[in-house]
Short mmCIF file of N, CA and C in Angstrom, two decimals:
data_model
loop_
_atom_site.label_atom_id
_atom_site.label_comp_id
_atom_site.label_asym_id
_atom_site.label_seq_id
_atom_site.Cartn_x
_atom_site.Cartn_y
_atom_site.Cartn_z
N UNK H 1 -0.24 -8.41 -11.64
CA UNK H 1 0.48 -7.15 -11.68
C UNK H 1 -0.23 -6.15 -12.60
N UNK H 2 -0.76 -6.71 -13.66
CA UNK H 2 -1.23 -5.53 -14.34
C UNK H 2 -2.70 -4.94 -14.25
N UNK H 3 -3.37 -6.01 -13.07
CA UNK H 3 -4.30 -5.39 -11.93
C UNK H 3 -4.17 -3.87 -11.26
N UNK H 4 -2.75 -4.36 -10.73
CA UNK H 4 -2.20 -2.91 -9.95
C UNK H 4 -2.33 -1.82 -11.11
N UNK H 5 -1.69 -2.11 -12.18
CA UNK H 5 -1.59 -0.76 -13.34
C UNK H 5 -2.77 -0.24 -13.00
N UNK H 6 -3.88 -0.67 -13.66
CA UNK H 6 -5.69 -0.40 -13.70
C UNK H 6 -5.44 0.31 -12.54
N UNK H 7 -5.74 -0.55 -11.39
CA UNK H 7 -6.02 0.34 -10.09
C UNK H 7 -5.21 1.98 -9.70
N UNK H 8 -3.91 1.09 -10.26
CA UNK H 8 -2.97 2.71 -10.08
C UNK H 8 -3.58 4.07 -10.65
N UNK H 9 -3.37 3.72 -11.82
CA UNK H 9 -4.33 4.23 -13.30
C UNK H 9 -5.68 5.62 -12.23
N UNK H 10 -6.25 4.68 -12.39
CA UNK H 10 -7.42 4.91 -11.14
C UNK H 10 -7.60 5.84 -10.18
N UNK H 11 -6.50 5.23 -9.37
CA UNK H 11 -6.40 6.21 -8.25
C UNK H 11 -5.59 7.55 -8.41
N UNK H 12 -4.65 7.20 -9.58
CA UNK H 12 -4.21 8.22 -9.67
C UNK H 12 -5.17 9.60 -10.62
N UNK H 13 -5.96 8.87 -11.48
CA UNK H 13 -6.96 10.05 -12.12
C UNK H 13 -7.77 10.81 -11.07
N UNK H 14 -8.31 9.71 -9.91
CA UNK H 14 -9.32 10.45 -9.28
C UNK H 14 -8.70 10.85 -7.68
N UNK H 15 -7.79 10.75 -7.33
CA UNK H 15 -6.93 11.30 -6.19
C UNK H 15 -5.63 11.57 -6.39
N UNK H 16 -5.50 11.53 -7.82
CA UNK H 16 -4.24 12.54 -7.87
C UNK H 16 -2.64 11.44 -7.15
N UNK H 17 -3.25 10.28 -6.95
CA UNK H 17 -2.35 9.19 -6.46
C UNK H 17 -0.93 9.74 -7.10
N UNK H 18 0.57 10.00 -6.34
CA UNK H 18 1.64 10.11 -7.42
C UNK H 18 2.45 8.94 -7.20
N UNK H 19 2.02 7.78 -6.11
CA UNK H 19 2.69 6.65 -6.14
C UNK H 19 1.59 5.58 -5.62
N UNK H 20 1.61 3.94 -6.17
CA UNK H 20 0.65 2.99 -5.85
C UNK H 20 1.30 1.43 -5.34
N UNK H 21 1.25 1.40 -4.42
CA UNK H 21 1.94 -0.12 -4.22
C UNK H 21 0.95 -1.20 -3.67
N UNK H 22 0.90 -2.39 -4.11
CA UNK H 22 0.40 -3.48 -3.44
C UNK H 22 1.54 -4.31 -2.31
N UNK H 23 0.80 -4.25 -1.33
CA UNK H 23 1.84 -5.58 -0.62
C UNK H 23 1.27 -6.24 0.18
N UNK H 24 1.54 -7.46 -0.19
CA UNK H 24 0.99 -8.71 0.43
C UNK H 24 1.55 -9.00 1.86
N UNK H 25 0.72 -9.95 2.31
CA UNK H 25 1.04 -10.56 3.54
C UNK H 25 1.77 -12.10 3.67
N UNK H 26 3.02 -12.41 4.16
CA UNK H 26 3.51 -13.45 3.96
C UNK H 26 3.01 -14.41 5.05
N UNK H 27 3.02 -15.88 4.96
CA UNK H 27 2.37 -16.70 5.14
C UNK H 27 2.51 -16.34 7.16
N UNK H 28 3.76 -16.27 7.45
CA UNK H 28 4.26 -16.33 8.68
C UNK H 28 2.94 -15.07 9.63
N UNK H 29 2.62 -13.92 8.68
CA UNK H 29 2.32 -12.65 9.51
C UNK H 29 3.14 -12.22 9.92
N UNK H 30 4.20 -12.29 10.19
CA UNK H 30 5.37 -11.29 10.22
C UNK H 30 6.27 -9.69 9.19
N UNK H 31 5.65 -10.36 8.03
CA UNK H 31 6.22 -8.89 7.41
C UNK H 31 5.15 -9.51 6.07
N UNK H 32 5.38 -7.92 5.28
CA UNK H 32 4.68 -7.36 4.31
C UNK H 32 5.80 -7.92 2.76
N UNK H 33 5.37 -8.15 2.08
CA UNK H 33 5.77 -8.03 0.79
C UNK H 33 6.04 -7.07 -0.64
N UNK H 34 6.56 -6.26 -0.70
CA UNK H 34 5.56 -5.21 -1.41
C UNK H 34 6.10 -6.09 -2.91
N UNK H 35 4.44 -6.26 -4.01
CA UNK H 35 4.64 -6.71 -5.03
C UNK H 35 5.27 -5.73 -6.19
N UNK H 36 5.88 -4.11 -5.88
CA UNK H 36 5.96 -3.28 -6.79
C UNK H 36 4.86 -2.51 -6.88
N UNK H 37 5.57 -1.12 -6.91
CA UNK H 37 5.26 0.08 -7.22
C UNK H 37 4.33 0.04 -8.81
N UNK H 38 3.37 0.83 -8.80
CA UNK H 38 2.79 0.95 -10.23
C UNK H 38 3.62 1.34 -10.93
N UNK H 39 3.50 1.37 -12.03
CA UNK H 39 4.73 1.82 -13.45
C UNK H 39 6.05 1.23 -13.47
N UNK H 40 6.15 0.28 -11.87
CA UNK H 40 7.81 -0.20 -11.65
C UNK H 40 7.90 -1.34 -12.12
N UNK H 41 6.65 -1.82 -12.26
CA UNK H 41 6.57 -3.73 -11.89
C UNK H 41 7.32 -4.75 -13.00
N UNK H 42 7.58 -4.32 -14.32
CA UNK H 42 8.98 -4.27 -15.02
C UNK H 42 10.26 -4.17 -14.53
N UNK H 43 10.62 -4.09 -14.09
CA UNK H 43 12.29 -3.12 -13.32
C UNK H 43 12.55 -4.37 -12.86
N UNK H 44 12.49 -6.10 -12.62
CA UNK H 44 12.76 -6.45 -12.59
C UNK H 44 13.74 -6.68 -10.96
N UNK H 45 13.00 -5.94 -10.10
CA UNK H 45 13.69 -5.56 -8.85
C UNK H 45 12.78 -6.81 -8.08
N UNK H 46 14.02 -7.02 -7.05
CA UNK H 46 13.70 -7.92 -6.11
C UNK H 46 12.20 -7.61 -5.13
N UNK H 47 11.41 -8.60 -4.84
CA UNK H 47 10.13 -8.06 -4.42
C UNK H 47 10.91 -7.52 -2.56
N UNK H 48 10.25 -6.49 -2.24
CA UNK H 48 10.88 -5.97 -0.77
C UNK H 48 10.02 -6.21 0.55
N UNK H 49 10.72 -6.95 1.24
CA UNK H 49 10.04 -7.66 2.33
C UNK H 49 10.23 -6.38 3.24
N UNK H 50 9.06 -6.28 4.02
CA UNK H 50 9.21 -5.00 5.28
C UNK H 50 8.70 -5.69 6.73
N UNK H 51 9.34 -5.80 7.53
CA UNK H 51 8.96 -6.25 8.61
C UNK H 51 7.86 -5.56 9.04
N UNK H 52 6.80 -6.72 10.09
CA UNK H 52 5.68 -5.94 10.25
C UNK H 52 5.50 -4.58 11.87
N UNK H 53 6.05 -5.59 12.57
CA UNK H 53 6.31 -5.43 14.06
C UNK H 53 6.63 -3.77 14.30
N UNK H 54 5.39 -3.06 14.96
CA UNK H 54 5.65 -1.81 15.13
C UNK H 54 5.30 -0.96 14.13
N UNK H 55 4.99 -1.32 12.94
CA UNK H 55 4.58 -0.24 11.80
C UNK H 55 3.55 0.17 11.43
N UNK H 56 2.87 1.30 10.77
CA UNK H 56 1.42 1.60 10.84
C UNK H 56 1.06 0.03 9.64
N UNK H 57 1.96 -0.14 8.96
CA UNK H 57 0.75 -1.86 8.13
C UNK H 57 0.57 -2.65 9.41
N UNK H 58 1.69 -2.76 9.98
CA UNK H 58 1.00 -3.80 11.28
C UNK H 58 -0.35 -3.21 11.56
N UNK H 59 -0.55 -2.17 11.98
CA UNK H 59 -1.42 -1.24 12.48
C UNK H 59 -2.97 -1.56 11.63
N UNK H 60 -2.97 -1.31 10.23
CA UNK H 60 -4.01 -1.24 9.40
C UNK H 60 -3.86 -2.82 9.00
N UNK H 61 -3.36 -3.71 9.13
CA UNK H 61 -3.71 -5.13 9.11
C UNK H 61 -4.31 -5.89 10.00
N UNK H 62 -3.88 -5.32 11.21
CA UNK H 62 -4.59 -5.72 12.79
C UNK H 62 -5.78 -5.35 12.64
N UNK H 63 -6.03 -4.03 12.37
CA UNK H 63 -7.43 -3.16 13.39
C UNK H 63 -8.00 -3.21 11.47
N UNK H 64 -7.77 -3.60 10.27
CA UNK H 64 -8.37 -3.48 9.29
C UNK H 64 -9.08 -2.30 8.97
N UNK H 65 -8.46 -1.18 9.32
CA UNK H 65 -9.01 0.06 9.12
C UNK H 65 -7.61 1.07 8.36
N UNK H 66 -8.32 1.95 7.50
CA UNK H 66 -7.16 2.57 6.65
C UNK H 66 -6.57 3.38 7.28
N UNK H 67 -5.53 4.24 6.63
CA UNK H 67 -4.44 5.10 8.12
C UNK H 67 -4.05 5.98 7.34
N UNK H 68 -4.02 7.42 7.44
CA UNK H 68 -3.26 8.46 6.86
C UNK H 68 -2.06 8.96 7.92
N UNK H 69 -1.34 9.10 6.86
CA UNK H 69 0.03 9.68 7.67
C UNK H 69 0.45 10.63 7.09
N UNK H 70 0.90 12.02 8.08
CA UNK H 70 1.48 13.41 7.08
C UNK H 70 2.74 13.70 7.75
N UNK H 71 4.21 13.34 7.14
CA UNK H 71 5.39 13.57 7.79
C UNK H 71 4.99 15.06 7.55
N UNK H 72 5.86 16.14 8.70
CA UNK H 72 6.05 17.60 8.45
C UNK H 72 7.08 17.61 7.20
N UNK H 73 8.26 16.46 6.87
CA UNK H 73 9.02 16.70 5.98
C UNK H 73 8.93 16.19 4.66
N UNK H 74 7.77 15.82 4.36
CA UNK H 74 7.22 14.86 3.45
C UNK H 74 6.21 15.93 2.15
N UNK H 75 5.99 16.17 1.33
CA UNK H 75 4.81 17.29 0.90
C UNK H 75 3.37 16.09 0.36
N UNK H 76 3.80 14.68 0.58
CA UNK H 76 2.86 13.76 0.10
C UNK H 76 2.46 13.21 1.45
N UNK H 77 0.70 12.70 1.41
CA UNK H 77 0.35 12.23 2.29
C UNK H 77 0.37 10.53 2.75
N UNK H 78 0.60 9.66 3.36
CA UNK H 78 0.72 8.09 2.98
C UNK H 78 -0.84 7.86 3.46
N UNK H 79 -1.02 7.07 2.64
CA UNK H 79 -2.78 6.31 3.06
C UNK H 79 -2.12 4.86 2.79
N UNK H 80 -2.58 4.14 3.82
CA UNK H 80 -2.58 2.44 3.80
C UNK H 80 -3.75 2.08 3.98
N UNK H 81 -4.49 1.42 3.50
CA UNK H 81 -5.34 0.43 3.00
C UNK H 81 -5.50 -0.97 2.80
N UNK H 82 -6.03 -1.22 4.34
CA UNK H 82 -6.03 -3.01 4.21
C UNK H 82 -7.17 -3.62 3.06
N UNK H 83 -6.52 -4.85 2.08
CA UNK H 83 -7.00 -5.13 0.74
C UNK H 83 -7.37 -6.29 1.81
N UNK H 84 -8.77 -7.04 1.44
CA UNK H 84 -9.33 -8.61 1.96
C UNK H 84 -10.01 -8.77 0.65
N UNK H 85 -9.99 -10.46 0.84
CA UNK H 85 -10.73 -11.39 0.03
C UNK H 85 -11.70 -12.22 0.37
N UNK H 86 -12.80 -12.24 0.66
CA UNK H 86 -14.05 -12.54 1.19
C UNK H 86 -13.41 -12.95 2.94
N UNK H 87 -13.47 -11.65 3.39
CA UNK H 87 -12.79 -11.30 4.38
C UNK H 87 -11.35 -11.66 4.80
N UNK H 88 -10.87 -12.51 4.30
CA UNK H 88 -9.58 -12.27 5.15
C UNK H 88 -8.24 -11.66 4.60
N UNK H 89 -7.84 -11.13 4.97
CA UNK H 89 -6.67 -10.21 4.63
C UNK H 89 -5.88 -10.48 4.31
N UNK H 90 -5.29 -10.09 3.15
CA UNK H 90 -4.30 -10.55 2.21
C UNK H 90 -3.12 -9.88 2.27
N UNK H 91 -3.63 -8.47 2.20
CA UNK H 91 -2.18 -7.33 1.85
C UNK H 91 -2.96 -5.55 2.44
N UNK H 92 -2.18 -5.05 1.69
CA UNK H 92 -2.39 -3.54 1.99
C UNK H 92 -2.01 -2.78 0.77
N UNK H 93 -2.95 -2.02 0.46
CA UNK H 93 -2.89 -1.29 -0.76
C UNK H 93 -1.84 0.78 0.21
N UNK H 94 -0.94 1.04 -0.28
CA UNK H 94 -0.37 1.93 -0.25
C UNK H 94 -0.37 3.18 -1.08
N UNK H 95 -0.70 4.48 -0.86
CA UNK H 95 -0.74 5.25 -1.83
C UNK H 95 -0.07 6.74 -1.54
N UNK H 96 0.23 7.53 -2.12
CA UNK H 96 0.93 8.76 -1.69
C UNK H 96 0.18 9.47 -2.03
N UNK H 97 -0.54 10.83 -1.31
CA UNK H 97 -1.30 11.52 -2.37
C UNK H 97 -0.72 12.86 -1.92
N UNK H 98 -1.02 14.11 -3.27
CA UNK H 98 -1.04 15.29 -2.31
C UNK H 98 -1.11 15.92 -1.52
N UNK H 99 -2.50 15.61 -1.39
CA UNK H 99 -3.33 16.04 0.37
C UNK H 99 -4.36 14.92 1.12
N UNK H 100 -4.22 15.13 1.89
CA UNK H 100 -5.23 14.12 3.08
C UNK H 100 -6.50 14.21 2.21
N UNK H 101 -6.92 13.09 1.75
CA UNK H 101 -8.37 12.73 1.70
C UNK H 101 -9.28 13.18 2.47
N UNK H 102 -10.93 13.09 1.91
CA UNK H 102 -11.83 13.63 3.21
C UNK H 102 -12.17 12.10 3.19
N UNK H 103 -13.08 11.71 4.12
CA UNK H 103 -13.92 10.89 4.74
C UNK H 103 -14.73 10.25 3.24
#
């Protein structure tokens, strides 16, 4: 967990990140785990299982390629980010940013 801090840390200096989540992949492949939000991972909150079926993590866990998303009602952008460990895929790194990243 205090991996995520660093990384949060990180992303948030150099993209302005205003939220950072890790979430893992449960054994089944069926849904996501999220291990906590950066700055949350104290709070002592139950870890939140998200089903996978139909969602852009399904999406960026399958095809292992990252995904931006811009709701019109949203002013933050979502980037998902499939995380691997000498290739195989573990989780998905989540981030909110201001604006769409470039390339």
């Amino acid at each position: 967990m205090e991996s995520l801090d660093v990384v949060a840390r990180m992303l948030r200096d150099h993209l302005g990140a205003v939220s950072v989540s890790f979430l893992i992949t449960d054994f089944t492949g069926s849904s996501v785990v999220r291990l906590g939000a950066a700055d949350s991972v104290e709070t002592n909150e139950p870890a939140q299982r998200i089903p996978l079926r139909g969602t852009l993590h399904e999406d960026v866990i399958r095809s292992q390629q990252p995904q931006v998303e811009h709701r019109g009602d949203s002013r933050h952008v979502r980037v998902v980010a499939p995380v691997t460990n000498r290739g195989d895929a573990i989780g998905l790194l989540e981030l909110f940013l201001p604006a769409a990243p470039d390339e």
